[in-house]
Coordinates of C-alpha atoms and ligand atoms in Angstrom, one line a residue:
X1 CA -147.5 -80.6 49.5
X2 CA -144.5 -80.6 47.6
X3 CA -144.7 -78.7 44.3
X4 CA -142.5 -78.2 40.9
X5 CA -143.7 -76.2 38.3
X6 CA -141.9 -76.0 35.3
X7 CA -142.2 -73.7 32.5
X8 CA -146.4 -73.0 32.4
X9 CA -147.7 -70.8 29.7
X10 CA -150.9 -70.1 29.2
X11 CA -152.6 -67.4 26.6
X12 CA -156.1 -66.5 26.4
X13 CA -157.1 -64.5 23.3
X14 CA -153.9 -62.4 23.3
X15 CA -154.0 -61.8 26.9
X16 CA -150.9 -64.0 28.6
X17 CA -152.0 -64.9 31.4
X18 CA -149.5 -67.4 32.5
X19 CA -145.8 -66.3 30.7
X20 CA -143.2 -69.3 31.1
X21 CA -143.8 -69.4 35.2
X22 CA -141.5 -71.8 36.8
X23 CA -141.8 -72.5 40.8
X24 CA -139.9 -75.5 43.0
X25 CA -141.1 -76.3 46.6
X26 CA -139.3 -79.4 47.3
X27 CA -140.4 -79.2 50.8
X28 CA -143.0 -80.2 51.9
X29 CA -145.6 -77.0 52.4
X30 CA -148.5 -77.1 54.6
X31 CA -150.2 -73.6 53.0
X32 CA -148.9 -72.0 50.1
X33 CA -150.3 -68.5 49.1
X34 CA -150.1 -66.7 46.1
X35 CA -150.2 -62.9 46.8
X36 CA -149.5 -60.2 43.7
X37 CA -151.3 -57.3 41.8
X38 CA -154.6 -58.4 40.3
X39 CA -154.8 -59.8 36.7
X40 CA -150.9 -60.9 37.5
X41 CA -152.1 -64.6 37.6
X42 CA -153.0 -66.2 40.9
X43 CA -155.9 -67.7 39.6
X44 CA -155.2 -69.1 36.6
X45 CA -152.7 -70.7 38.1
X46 CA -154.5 -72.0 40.8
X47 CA -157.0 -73.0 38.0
X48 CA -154.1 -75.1 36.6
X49 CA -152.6 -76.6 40.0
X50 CA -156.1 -77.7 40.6
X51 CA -156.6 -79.4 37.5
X52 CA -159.5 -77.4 36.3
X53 CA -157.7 -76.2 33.0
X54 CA -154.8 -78.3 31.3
X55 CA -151.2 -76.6 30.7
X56 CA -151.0 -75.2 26.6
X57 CA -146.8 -76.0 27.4
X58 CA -145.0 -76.5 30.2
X59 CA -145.2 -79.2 33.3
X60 CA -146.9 -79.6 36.8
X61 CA -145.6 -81.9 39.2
X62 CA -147.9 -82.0 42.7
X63 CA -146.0 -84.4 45.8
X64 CA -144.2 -85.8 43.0
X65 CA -146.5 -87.0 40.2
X66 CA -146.8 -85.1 36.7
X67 CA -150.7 -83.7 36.4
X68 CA -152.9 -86.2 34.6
X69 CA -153.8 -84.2 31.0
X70 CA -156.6 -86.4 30.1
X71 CA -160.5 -85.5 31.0
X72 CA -160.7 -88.8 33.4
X73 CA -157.8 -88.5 34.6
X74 CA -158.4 -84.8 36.0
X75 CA -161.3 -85.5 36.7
X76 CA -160.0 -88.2 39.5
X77 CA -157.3 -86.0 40.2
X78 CA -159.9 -83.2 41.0
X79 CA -161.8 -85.3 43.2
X80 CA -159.4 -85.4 45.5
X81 CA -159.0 -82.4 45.9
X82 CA -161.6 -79.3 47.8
X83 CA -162.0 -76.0 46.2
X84 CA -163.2 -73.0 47.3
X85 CA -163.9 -69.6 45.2
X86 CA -165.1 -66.1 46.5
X87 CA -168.8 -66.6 46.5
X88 CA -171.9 -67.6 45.7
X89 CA -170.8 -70.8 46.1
X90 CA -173.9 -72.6 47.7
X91 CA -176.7 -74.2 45.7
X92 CA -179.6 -71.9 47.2
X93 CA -182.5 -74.5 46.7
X94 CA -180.7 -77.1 48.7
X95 CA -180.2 -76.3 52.8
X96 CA -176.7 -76.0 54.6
X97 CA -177.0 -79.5 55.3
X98 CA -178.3 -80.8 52.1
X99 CA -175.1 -78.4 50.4
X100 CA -172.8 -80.3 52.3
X101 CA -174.4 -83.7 51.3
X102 CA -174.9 -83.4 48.0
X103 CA -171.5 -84.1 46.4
X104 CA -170.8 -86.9 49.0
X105 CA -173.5 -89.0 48.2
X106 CA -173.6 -87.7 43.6
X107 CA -169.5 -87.7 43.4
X108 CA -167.9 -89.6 46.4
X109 CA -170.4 -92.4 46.7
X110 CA -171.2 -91.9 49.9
X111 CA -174.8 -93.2 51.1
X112 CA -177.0 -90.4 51.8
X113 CA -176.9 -91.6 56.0
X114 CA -173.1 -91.5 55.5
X115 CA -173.0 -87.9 54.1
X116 CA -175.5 -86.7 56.2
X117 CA -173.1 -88.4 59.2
X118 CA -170.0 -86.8 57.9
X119 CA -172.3 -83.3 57.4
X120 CA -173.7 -83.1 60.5
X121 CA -170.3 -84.1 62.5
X122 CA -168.2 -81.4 60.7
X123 CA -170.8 -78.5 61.4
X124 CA -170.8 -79.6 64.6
X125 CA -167.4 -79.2 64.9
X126 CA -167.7 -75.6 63.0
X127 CA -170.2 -74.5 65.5
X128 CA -172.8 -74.6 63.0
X129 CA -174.8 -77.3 64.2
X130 CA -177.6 -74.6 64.4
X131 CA -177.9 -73.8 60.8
X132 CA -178.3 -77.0 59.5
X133 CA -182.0 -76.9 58.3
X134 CA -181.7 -73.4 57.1
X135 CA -181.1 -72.2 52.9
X136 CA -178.7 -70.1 52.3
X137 CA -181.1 -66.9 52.2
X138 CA -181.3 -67.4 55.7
X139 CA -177.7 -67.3 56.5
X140 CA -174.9 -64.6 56.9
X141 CA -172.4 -63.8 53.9
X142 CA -169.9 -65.5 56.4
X143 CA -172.2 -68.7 57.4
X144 CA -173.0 -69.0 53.9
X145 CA -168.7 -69.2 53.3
X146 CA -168.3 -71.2 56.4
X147 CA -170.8 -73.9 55.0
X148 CA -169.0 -73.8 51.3
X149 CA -166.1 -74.4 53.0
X150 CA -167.5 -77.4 55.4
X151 CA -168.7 -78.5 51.9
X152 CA -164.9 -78.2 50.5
X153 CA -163.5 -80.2 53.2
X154 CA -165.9 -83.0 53.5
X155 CA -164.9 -85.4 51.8
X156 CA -161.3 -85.1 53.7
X157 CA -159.3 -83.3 49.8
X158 CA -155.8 -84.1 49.7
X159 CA -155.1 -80.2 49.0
X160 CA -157.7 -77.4 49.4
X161 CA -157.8 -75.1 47.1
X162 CA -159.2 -71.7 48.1
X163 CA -159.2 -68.4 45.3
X164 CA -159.7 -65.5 47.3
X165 CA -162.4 -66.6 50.0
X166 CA -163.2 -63.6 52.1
X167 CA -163.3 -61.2 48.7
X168 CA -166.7 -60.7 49.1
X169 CA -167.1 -60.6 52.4
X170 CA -167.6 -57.9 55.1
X171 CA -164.5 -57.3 58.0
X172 CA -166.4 -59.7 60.5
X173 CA -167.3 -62.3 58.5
X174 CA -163.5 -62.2 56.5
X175 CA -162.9 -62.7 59.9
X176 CA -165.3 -65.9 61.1
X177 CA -163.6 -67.2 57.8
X178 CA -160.4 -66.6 58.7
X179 CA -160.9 -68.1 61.5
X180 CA -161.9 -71.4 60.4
X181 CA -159.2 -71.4 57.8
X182 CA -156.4 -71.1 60.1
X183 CA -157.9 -73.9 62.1
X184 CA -158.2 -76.4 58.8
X185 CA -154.4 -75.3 58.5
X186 CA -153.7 -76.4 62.2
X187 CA -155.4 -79.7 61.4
X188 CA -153.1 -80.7 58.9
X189 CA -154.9 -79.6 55.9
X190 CA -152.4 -78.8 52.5
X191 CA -154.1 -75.9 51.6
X192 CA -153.1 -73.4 48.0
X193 CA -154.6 -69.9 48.5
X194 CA -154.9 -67.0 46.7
X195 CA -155.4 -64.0 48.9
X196 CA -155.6 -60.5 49.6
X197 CA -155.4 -60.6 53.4
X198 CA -152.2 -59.8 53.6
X199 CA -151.8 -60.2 57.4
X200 CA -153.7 -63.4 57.0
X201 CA -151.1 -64.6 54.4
X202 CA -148.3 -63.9 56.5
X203 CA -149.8 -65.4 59.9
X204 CA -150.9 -69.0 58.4
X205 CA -148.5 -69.4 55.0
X206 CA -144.6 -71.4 55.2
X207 CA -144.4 -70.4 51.8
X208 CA -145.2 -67.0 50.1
X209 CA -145.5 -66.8 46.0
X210 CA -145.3 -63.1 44.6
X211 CA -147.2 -63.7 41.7
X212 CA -147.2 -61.2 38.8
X213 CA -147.1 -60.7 34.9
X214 CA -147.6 -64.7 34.7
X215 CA -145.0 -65.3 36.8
X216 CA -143.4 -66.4 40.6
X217 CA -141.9 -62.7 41.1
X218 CA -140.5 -64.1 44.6
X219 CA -141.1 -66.7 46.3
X220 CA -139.8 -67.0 50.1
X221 CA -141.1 -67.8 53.6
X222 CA -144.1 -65.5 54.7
X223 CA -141.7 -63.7 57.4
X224 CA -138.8 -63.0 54.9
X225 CA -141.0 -61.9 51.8
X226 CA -142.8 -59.4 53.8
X227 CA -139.7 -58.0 56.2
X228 CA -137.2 -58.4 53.3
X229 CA -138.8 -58.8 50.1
X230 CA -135.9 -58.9 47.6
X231 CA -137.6 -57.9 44.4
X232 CA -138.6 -53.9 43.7
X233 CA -141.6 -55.4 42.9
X234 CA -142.8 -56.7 45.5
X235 CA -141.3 -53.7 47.8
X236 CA -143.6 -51.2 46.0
X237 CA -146.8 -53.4 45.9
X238 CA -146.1 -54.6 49.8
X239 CA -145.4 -51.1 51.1
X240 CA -148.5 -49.6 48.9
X241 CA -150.5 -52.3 50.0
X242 CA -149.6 -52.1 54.0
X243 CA -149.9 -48.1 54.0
X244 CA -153.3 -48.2 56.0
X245 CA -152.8 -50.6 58.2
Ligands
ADP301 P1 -155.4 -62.7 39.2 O1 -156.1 -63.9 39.8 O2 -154.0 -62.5 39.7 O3 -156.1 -61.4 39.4 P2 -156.0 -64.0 36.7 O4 -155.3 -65.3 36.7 O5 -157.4 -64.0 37.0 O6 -155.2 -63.0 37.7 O7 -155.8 -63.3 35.3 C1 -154.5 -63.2 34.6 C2 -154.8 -62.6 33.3 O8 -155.5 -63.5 32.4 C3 -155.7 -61.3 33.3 O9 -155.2 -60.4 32.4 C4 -157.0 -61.8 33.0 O10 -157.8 -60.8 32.4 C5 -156.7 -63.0 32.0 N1 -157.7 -64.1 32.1 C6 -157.8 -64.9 33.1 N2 -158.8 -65.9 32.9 C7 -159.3 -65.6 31.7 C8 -160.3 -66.1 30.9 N3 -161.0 -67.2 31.3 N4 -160.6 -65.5 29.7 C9 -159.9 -64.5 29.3 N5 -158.9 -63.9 30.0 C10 -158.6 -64.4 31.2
MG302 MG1 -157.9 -64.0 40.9

């Protein structure tokens, strides 16, 4: 994905949450992540890239075209997209199956023997053909993620959108995650994360953002931002950060 972001602000109440943040990517960027202190931003600004919340100023251009502002417009743009927060993402009256079929057949069209097709095929090739039949109660924190992500990339987004997807998970099943993440990445999808994996970040991202006080702190490769951050910023939090590992 190529990205330009010009000049966002955004306020809630009196809290800035976004202050004037400006960010070019020209290139084209398989997986961006945005890394940084928390309450610094990565959200909301994922929130805004994603078009689930409208700019108050400034301008978002994604692979060269200006973000729609309009409800239907969003809403298209939106659809072509996956998202992906830190839990309790799966309806937990509908099976893994049924979770994944759900918005194929209500928002993409799909025929339910389509998106039960496309369903079955991508757990499948998740290696949770298994788990199918079973509700969510039934499944681990990390098949429960695993399945919200299956459900995320369904419907083949243009860029996938994932806000801290192992947060609320245990080591092992950050790590089945993980896992399926990177391979998504090797398959060619665009993906925007927001993360605090730090090792993770660095391994899968061409593009690290430093995000903090509303704006791109730094923004380099993943190698150079972590070996030779340039910002004391990004030093401090990066060496605090990396103590215990
Ligand atoms: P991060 O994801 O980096 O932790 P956020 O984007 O969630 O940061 O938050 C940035 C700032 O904006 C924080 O101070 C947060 O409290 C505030 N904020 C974010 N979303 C909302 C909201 N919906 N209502 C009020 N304040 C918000
Ligand atoms: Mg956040």
């Amino acid at each position: 994905m190529r990205l330009e972001i010009d000049n966002l602000s955004r306020t809630y109440g009196t809290q800035r949450a976004l202050d004037g943040l400006s960010l070019a990517l020209p290139e084209d960027i398989r997986c961006l992540a945005l890394i940084g202190p928390s309450g610094g931003g990565k959200s909301t600004l994922l929130r805004h890239i994603g078009g689930l919340e409208v700019p108050e100023t400034g301008h978002i251009r994604v692979n060269g075209e200006e973000l729609p502002r309009d409800e239907e417009g969003l809403r298209a743009y939106r659809k072509r997209n996956g998202f992906l927060f830190q839990s309790y993402n799966l309806f937990p009256h509908l099976t893994a199956l049924e979770n994944i079929t759900l918005p194929l057949i209500h928002v993409h069209q799909h025929t339910r023997e389509s998106a039960r097709e496309i369903a079955s095929k991508q757990l499948e090739r998740f290696g949770l053909a298994a788990h199918g039949e079973k509700y969510p109660s039934q499944l681990s924190g990390g098949q429960q993620q695993r399945v919200a992500l299956i459900r995320a990339i369904a419907a083949n987004p243009g860029i996938l959108f994932l806000d801290e997807p192992t947060a609320a998970l245990d080591p092992e099943m950050t790590v089945e995650v993980l896992e399926l993440i990177r391979e998504l990445i090797r398959d060619g999808q665009q993906i925007l994360l927001c993360t605090h994996e730090m090792g993770f970040a660095q391994a899968v991202s061409d593009r690290i953002a430093f995000v903090a006080s509303g704006r791109i702190v730094e923004c380099a490769p993943a190698q150079q931002l972590f070996e030779k951050p340039v910002d004391e910023t990004v030093r401090r939090f990066l060496s605090r950060v990396l103590e215990f590992r």
